[in-house]
Coordinates of C-alpha atoms in Angstrom, one line a residue:
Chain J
X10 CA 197.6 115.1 172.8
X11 CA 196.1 112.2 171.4
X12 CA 192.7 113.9 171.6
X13 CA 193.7 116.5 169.8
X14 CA 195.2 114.5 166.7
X15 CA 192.0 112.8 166.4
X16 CA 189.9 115.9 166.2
X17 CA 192.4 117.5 163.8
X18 CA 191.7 114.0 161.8
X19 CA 188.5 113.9 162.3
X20 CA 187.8 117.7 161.3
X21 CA 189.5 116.9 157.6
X22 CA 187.6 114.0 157.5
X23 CA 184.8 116.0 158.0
X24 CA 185.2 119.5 156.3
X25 CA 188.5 119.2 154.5
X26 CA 188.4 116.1 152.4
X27 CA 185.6 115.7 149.8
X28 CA 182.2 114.4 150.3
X29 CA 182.3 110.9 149.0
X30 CA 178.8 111.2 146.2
X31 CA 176.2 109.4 147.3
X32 CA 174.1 107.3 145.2
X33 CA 170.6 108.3 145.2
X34 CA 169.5 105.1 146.3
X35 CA 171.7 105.2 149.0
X36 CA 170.6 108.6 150.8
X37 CA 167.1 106.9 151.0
X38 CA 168.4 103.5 152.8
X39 CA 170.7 105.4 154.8
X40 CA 167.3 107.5 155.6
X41 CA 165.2 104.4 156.0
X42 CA 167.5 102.9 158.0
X43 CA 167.8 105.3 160.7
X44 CA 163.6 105.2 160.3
X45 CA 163.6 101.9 161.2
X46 CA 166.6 102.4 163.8
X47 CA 163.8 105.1 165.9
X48 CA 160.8 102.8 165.2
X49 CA 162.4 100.0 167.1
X50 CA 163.5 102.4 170.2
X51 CA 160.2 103.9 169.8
X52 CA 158.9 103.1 172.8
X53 CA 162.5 104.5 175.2
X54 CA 163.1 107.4 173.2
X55 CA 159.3 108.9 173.1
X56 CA 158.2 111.2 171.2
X57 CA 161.3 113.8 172.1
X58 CA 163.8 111.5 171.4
X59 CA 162.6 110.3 167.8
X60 CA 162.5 113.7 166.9
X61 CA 166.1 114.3 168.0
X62 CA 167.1 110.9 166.1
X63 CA 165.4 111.6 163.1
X64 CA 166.0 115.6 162.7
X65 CA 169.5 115.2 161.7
X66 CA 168.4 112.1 159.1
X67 CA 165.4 114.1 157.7
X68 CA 167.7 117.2 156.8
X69 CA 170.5 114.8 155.4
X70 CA 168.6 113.1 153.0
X71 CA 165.1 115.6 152.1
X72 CA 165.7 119.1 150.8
X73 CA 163.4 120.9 152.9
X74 CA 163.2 124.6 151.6
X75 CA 162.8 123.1 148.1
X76 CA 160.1 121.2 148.9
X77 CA 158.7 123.7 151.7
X78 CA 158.6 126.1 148.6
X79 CA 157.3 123.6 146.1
X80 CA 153.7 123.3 148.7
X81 CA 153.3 127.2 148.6
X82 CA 153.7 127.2 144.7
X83 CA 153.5 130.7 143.5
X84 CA 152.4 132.7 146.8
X85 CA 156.0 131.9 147.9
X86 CA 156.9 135.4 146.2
X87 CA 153.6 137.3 148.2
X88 CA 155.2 136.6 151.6
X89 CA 157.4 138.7 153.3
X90 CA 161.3 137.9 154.6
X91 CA 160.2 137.3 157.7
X92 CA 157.2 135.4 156.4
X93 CA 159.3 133.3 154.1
X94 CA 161.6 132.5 157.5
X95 CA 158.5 131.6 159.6
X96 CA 157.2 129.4 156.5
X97 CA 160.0 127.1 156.5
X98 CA 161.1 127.0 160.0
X99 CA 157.5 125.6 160.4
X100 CA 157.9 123.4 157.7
X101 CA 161.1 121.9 158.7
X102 CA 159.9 120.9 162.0
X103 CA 156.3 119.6 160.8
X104 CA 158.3 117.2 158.1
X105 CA 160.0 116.1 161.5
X106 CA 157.5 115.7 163.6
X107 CA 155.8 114.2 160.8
X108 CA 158.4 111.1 161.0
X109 CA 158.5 111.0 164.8
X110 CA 154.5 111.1 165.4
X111 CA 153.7 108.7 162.7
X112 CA 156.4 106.0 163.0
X113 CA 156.1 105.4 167.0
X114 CA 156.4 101.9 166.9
X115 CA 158.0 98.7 165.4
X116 CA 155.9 95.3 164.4
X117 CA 158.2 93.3 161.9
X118 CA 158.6 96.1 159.1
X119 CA 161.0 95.9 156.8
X120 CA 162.3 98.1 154.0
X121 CA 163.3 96.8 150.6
X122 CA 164.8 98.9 148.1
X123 CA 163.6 97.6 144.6
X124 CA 164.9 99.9 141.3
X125 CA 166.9 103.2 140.8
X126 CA 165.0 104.9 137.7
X127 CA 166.8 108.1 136.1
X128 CA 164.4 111.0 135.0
X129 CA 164.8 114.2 132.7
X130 CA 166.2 117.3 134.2
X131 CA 168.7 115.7 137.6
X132 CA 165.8 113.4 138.8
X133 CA 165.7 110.1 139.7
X134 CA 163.4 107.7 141.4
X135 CA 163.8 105.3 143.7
X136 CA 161.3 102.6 144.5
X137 CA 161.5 100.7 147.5
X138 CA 159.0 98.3 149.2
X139 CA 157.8 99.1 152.6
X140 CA 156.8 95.0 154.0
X141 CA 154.6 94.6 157.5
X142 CA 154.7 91.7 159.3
X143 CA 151.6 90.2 158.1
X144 CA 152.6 90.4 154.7
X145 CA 151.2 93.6 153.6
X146 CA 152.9 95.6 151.3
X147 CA 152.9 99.4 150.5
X148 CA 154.8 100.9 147.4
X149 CA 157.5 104.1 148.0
X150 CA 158.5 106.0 145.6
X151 CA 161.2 108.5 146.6
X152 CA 161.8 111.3 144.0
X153 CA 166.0 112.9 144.3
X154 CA 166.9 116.2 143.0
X155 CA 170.5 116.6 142.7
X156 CA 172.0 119.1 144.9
X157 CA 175.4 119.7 144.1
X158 CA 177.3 116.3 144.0
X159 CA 174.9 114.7 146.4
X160 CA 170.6 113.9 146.0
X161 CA 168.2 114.8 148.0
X162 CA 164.4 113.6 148.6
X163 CA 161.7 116.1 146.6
X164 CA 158.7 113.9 146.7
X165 CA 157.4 110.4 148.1
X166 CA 154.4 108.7 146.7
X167 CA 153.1 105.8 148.4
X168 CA 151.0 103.2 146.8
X169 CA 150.0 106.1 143.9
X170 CA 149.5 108.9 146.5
X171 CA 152.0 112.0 145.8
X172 CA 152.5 113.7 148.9
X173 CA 153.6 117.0 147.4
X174 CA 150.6 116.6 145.1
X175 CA 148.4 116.5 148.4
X176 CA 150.2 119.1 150.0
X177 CA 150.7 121.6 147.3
X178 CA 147.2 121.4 146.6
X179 CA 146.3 121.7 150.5
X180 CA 148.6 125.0 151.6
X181 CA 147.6 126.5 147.7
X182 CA 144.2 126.4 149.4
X183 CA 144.2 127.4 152.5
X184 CA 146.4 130.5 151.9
X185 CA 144.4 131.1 148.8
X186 CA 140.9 130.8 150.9
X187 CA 142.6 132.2 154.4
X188 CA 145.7 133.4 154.4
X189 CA 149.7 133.4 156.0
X190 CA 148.5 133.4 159.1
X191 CA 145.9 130.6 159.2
X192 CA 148.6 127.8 157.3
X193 CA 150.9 128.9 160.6
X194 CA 148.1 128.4 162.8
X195 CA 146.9 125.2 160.8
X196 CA 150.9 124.0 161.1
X197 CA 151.7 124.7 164.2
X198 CA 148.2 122.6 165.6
X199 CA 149.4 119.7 163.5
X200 CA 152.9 119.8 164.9
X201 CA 151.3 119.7 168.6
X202 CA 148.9 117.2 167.4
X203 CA 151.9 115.1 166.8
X204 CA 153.7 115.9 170.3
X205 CA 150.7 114.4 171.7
X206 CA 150.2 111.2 170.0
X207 CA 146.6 112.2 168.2
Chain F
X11 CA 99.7 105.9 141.6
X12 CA 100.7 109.7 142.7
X13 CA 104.3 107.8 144.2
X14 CA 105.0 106.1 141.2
X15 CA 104.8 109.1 138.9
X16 CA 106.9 110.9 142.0
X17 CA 109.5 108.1 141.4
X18 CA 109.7 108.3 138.0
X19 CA 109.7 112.3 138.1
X20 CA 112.7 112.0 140.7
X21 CA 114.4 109.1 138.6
X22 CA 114.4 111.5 135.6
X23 CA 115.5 114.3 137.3
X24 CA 118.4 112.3 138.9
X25 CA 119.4 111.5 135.2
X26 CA 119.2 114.6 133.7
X27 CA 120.9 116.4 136.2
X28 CA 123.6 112.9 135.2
X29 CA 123.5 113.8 131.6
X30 CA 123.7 117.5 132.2
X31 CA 127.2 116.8 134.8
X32 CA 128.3 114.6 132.2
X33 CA 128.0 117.0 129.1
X34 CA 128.9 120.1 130.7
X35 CA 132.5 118.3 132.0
X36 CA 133.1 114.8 131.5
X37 CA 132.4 114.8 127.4
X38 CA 134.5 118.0 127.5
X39 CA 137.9 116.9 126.4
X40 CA 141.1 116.5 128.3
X41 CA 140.5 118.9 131.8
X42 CA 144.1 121.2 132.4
X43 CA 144.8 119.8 135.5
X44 CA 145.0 122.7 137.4
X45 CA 145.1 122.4 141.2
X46 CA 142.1 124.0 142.0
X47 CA 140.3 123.2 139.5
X48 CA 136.7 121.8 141.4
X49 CA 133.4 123.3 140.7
X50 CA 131.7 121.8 143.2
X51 CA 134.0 122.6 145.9
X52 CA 131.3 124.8 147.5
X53 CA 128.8 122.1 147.6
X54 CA 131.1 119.4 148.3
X55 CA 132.3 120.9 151.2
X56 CA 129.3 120.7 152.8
X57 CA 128.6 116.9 151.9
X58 CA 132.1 116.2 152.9
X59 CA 131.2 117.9 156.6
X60 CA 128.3 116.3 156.4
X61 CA 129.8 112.7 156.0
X62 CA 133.0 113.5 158.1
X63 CA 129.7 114.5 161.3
X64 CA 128.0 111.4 160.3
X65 CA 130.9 109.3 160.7
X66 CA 131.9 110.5 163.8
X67 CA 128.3 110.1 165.2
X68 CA 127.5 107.1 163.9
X69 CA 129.6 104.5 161.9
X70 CA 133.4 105.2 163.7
X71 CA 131.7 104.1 167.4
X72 CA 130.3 100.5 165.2
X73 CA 133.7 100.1 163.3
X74 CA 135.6 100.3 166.6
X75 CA 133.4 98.1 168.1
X76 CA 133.8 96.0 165.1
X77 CA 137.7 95.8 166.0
X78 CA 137.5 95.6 169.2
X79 CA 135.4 92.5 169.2
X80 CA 136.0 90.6 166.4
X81 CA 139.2 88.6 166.1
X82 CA 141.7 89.6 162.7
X83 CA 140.8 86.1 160.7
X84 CA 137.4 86.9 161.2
X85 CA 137.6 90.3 159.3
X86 CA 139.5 88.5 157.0
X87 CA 136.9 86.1 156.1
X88 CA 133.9 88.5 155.7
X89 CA 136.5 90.8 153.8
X90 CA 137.1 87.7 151.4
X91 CA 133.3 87.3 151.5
X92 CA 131.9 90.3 150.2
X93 CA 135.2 91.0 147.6
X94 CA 133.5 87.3 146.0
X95 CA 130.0 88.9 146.0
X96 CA 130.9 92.0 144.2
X97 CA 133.9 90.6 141.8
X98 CA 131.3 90.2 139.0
X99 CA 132.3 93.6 138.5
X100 CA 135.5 93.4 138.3
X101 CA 135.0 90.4 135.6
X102 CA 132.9 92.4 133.5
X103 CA 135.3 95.4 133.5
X104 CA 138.3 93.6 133.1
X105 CA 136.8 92.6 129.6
X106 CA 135.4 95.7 129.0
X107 CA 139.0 97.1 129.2
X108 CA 139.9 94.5 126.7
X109 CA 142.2 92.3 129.3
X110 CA 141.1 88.5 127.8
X111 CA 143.6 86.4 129.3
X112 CA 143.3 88.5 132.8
X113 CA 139.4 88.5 132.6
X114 CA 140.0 84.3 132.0
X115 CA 142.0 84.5 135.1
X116 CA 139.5 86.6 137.1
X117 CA 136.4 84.3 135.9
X118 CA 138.2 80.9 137.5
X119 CA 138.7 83.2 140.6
X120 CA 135.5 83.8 140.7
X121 CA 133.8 80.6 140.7
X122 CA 137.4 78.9 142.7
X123 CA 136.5 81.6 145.3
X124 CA 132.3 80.5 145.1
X125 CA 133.1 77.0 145.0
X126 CA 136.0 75.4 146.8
X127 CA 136.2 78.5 148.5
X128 CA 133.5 78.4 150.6
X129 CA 131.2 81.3 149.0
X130 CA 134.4 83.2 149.0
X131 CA 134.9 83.0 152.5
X132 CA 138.5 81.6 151.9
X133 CA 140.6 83.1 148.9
X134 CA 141.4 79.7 147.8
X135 CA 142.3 81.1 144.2
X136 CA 145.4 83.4 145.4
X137 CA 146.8 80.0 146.8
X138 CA 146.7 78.9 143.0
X139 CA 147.8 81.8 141.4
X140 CA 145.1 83.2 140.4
X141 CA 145.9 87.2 141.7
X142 CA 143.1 89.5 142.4
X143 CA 142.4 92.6 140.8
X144 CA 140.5 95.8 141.6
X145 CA 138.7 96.9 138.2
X146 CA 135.4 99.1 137.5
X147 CA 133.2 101.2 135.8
X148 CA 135.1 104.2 136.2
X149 CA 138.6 102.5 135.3
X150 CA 136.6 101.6 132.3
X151 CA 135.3 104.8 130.8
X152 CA 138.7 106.3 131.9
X153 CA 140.2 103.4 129.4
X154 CA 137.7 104.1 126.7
X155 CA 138.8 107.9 126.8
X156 CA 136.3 109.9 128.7
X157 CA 138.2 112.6 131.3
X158 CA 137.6 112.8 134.7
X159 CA 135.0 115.1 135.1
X160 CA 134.4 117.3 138.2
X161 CA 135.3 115.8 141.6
X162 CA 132.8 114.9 143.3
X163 CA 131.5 114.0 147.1
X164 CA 128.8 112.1 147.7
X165 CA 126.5 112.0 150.7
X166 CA 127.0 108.6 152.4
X167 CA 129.5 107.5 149.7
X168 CA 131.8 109.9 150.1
X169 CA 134.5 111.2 147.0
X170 CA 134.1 110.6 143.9
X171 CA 133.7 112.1 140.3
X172 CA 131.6 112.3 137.3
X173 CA 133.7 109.5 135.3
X174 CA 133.3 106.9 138.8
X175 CA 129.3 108.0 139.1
X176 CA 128.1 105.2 136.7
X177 CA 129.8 102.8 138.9
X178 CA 127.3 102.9 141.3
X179 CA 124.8 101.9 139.5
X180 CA 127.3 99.1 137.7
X181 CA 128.3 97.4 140.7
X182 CA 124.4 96.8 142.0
X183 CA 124.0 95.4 138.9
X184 CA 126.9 92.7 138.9
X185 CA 126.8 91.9 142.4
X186 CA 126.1 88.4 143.3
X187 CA 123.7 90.3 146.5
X188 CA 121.2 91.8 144.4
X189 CA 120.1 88.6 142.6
X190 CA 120.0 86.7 145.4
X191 CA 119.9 88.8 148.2
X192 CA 116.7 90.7 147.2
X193 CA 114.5 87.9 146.5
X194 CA 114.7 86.5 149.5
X195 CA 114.0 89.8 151.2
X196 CA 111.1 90.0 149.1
X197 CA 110.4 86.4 150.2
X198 CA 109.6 88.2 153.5
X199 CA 113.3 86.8 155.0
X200 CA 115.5 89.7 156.9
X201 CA 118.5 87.6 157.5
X202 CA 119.6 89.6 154.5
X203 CA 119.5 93.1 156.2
X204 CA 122.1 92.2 159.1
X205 CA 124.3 91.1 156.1
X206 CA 124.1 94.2 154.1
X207 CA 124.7 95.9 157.4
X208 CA 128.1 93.8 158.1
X209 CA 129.3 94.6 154.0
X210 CA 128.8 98.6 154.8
X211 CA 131.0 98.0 158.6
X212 CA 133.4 95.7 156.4
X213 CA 133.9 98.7 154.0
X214 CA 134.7 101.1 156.3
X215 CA 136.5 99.3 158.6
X216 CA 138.6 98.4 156.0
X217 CA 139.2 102.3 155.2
X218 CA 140.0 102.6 158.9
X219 CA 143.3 103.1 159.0
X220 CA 143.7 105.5 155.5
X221 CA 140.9 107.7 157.5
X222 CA 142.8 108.0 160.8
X223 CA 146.2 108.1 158.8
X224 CA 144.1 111.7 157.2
X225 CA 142.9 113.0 160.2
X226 CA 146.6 113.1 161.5
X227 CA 147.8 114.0 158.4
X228 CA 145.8 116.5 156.6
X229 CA 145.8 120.2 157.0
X230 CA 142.5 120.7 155.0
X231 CA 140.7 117.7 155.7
X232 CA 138.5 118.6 152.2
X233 CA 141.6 119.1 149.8
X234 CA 143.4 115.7 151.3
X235 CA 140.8 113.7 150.5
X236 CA 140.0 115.0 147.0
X237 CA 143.8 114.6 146.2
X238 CA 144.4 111.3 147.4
X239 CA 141.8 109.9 145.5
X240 CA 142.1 111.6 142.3
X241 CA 145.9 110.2 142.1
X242 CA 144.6 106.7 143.8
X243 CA 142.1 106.5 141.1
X244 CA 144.8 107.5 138.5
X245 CA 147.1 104.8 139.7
X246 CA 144.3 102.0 139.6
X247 CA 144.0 103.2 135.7
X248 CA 147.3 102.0 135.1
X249 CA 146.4 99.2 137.2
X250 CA 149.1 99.8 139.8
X251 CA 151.8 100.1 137.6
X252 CA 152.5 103.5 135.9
X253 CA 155.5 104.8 133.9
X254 CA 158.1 106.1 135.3
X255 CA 156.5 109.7 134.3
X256 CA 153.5 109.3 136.6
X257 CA 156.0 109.8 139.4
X258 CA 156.8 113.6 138.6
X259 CA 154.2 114.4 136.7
X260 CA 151.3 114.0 138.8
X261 CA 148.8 117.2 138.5
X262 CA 151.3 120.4 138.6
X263 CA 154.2 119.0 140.2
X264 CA 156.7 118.8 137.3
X265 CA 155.6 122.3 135.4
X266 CA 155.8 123.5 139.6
X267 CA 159.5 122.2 139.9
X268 CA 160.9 123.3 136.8
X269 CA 160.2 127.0 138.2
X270 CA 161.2 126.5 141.3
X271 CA 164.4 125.3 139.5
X272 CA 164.7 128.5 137.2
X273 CA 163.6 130.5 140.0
X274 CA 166.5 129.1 142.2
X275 CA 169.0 129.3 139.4
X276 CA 167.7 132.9 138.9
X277 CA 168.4 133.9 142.8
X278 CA 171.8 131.9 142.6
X279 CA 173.0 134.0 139.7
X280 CA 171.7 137.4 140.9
X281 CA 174.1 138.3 143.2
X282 CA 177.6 136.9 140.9
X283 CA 176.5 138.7 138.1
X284 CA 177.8 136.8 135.3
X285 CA 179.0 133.8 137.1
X286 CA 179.5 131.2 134.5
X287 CA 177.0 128.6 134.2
X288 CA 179.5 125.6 134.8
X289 CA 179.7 127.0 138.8
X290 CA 176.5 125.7 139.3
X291 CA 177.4 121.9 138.8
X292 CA 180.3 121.0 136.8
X293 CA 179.6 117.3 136.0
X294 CA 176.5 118.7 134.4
X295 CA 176.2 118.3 130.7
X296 CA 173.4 120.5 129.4
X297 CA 171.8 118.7 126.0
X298 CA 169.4 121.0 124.0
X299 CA 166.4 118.7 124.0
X300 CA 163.0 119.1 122.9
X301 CA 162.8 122.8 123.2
X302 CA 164.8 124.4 126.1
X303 CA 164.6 121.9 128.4
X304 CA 168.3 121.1 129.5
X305 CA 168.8 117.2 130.4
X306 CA 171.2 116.1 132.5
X307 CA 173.7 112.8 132.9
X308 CA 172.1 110.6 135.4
X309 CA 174.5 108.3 136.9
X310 CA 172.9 104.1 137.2
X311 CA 172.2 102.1 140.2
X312 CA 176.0 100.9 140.0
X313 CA 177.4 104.2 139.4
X314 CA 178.6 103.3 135.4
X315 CA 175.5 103.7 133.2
X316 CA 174.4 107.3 132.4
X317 CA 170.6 107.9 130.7
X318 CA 169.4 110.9 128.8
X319 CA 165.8 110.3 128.3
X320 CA 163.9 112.5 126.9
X321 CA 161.2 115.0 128.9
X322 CA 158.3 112.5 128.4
X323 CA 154.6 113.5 128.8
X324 CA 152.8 111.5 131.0
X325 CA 149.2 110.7 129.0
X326 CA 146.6 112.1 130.6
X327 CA 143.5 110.0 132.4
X328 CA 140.8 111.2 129.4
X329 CA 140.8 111.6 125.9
X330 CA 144.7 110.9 125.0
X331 CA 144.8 107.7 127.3
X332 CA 145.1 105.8 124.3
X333 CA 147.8 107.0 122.9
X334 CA 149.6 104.8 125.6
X335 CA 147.4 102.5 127.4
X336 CA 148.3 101.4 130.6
X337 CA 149.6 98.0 131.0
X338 CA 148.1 94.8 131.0
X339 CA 150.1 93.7 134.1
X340 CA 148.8 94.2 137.7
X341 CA 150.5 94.8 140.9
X342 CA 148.2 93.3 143.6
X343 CA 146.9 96.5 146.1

């Protein structure tokens, strides 16, 4: 019986009762702190296991199909339904495996979240300091859209270095130069690349 | 006799063909930064496979080596050492740009660095204050208003563009190396050749990790590169510290969000029919500014404040630089 009342609380909590807003600074520490979280359990979890951690934090704090859409630019509209499906399918679980192939271990880093900046048109951007245990420092910039009554991660620029800029510029071209099929294939070699630790 | 007037036959060309690059795109005004917009693509593809082979073959086997045997202080120290020989450069540029008091600063880091130093094997200056800073040629002409040019990628050298070719040329003649280095080569001494060796494994060991972190990343090994070092470059400009606008602004991003946006809002609408435009966020307040751009309240760090800046234009690396020159101030890289 007990059980039960806490699911029924649990379930308002969860569906019933508002979202509390987020600040935009917050969905990237909350982010960055689950990053860090994986990093240190590296090691135990494996490759697997980080991507099961981080899935869930990845989709909670970066709009995906906006930024999925933003890479294809205008040949979004010259794939199919089905096409469009594959595309950010793909894309979701490259942006994960991303995360869980790169960040595979933990040396001392540290996150430090430096400035909440708003921009025109629901932006805002968030600066934080990425700090390595030697002392080196790299620059992220997080970029929020607002979705609704919550933000959500567009863009991240580290040290001057747009990654949507990079990307956008990359799929552009090779669907431009070789098509739908060949970003899939070029995806989908990436994502295993990652799975194996190259 | 017949080699020197080859030489000077091939030196000529080499400028011309300079002068003709430069004229035909670098004088040619502020470049729409469209993303595919690379000229040479065809031909630096090839150098680009060419260096990526060479790499492989040759220099990623020594630079492994390189970390494998040498201890991280060490690197340090012949890092430090060769940034000493070649920050002439950045002197010169930094007063080229018109930066006095950080050009004073750079000149006492210079000769603290040569002197107490050790012939820059230590960076005794950054223990006094005095930061570094990465400055040259190319930061220069971009400051004095001439666009970007064509990217560009060199055999051996790898990316660059017709704005950062000059630089080449620029840094051999403010490096410490090529006065005194040469001279004793001449002198019939080749303890200089295993040096220049260990500055070229210094260099690209020091790339090392941004090279792997490409080959994992990059789908288009080609495009990567050309983009990260367009907007690297771009962010050196501003000397590490751009406005806020750099951040969404970079190359098509912003003009490629804002359709996305009206293309979303478009699909959202579609199937309500004439669903009112409050449904789509009601603690929006739409502001007619600067055309149709809508602007929206953006809630502070604390939650309280609210901002309603204007759609800003960030200036672009060429002609219009000027019209807001990029700060004095320097974030160390």
């Amino acid at each position: 019986m007990r059980g039960f009342v806490v699911m029924v609380v649990l379930n308002l909590v969860m569906f019933v009762l508002p979202a509390q807003a987020r600040e935009p600074a917050e969905v990237v520490k909350e982010f960055q702190t689950v990053l860090l979280e994986v990093m240190k359990q590296a090691e135990s979890l494996g490759y697997e296991g980080r991507y099961e951690r981080l899935k869930p934090a990845v989709l909670a704090s970066h709009d995906i199909p906006f930024i999925a859409r933003l890479t294809v630019g205008k040949y979004w509209k010259t794939f199919s339904k089905e096409e469009q499906a594959l595309f950010l399918r793909m894309f979701e679980q490259l942006s994960v495996a991303a995360y869980a192939g790169r960040f595979d271990g933990y040396h001392g880093e540290q996150f430090t979240v430096l400035s909440q900046k708003p921009l025109p048109r629901d932006k805002v951007l968030v600066e934080t300091l990425f700090t390595k245990a030697n002392g080196e420092q790299l620059h992220f910039h997080y970029l929020l859209r607002a979705v609704g009554k919550d933000w959500r991660i567009i863009n991240i620029t580290v040290d001057g270095v747009s990654d949507l800029a990079v990307k956008r510029a990359e799929y552009t071209s090779l669907v431009k130069d070789q098509g739908f099929s060949a970003l899939i294939d070029k995806m989908k070699e990436q994502i295993s690349r990652y799975a194996n630790g190259r | 006799m017949e080699g020197r007037k080859g030489m000077r036959a091939a030196r000529f060309m080499t400028v011309g063909i300079l002068l003709c690059l430069w004229f035909t795109f670098g004088c040619a005004g502020t470049q729409p930064r469209v993303e595919t917009y690379d000229p040479l693509e065809n031909v630096n593809r090839s150098f680009h496979a060419f260096n990526t082979k060479f790499d492989e073959i040759v220099m990623q086997p020594i630079v492994d080596a390189y970390l494998n045997l040498t201890h991280e202080h060490f690197r340090l120290s012949v890092s430090n050492f060769f940034d000493n020989l070649t920050y002439p450069n950045v002197i010169v540029n930094t007063f080229l740009q018109g930066k006095f008091v950080q050009g004073a600063s750079d000149t006492g880091r210079f000769l603290l660095n040569s002197t107490l130093g050790v012939a820059g094997i230590f960076d005794a200056a950054t223990v006094f204050g005095l930061e570094e800073h990465d400055e040259d040629l190319g930061q220069t002409l971009a400051v004095w208003g001439i666009s970007e040019g064509p990217y560009l990628t060199l055999p051996f050298f790898g990316p660059s563009t017709v704005r950062d070719l000059p630089d080449l040329g620029g840094s051999i003649l403010t490096n410490v190396f090529t006065y005194v280095g040469t001279p004793v080569l001449v002198a019939g001494v080749t303890a200089t050749a295993p040096l220049a060796l260990l500055g070229i494994i210094d260099k690209r060991a020091r790339a090392d990790r941004a090279i792997r972190a490409r080959d994992q990343l990059a789908l288009d090994s080609y495009v990567f590169t050309r983009e990260a070092y367009r907007q690297r470059r771009t962010f050196l400009i501003y000397d590490g510290n751009p406005p806020v606008e750099f951040y969404v602004e970079t190359d098509t991003i912003d003009e490629g969000i804002l359709e996305l946006e009206e293309e979303l809002a478009e699909e959202d609408q579609a199937p309500r029919g004439d669903a009112p435009l409050s449904d789509q966020d009601e603690s929006v307040e739409i502001l007619p500014v600067g055309g149709d751009q809508p602007l929206r309240a953006v809630p502070s760090l604390n939650g309280h404040g609210t901002d309603r800046s204007p759609t800003s234009v960030v200036p672009k690396i060429g002609h219009d630089i000027y019209t807001q020159p990029p700060s004095a101030t320097s974030s160390p890289q």
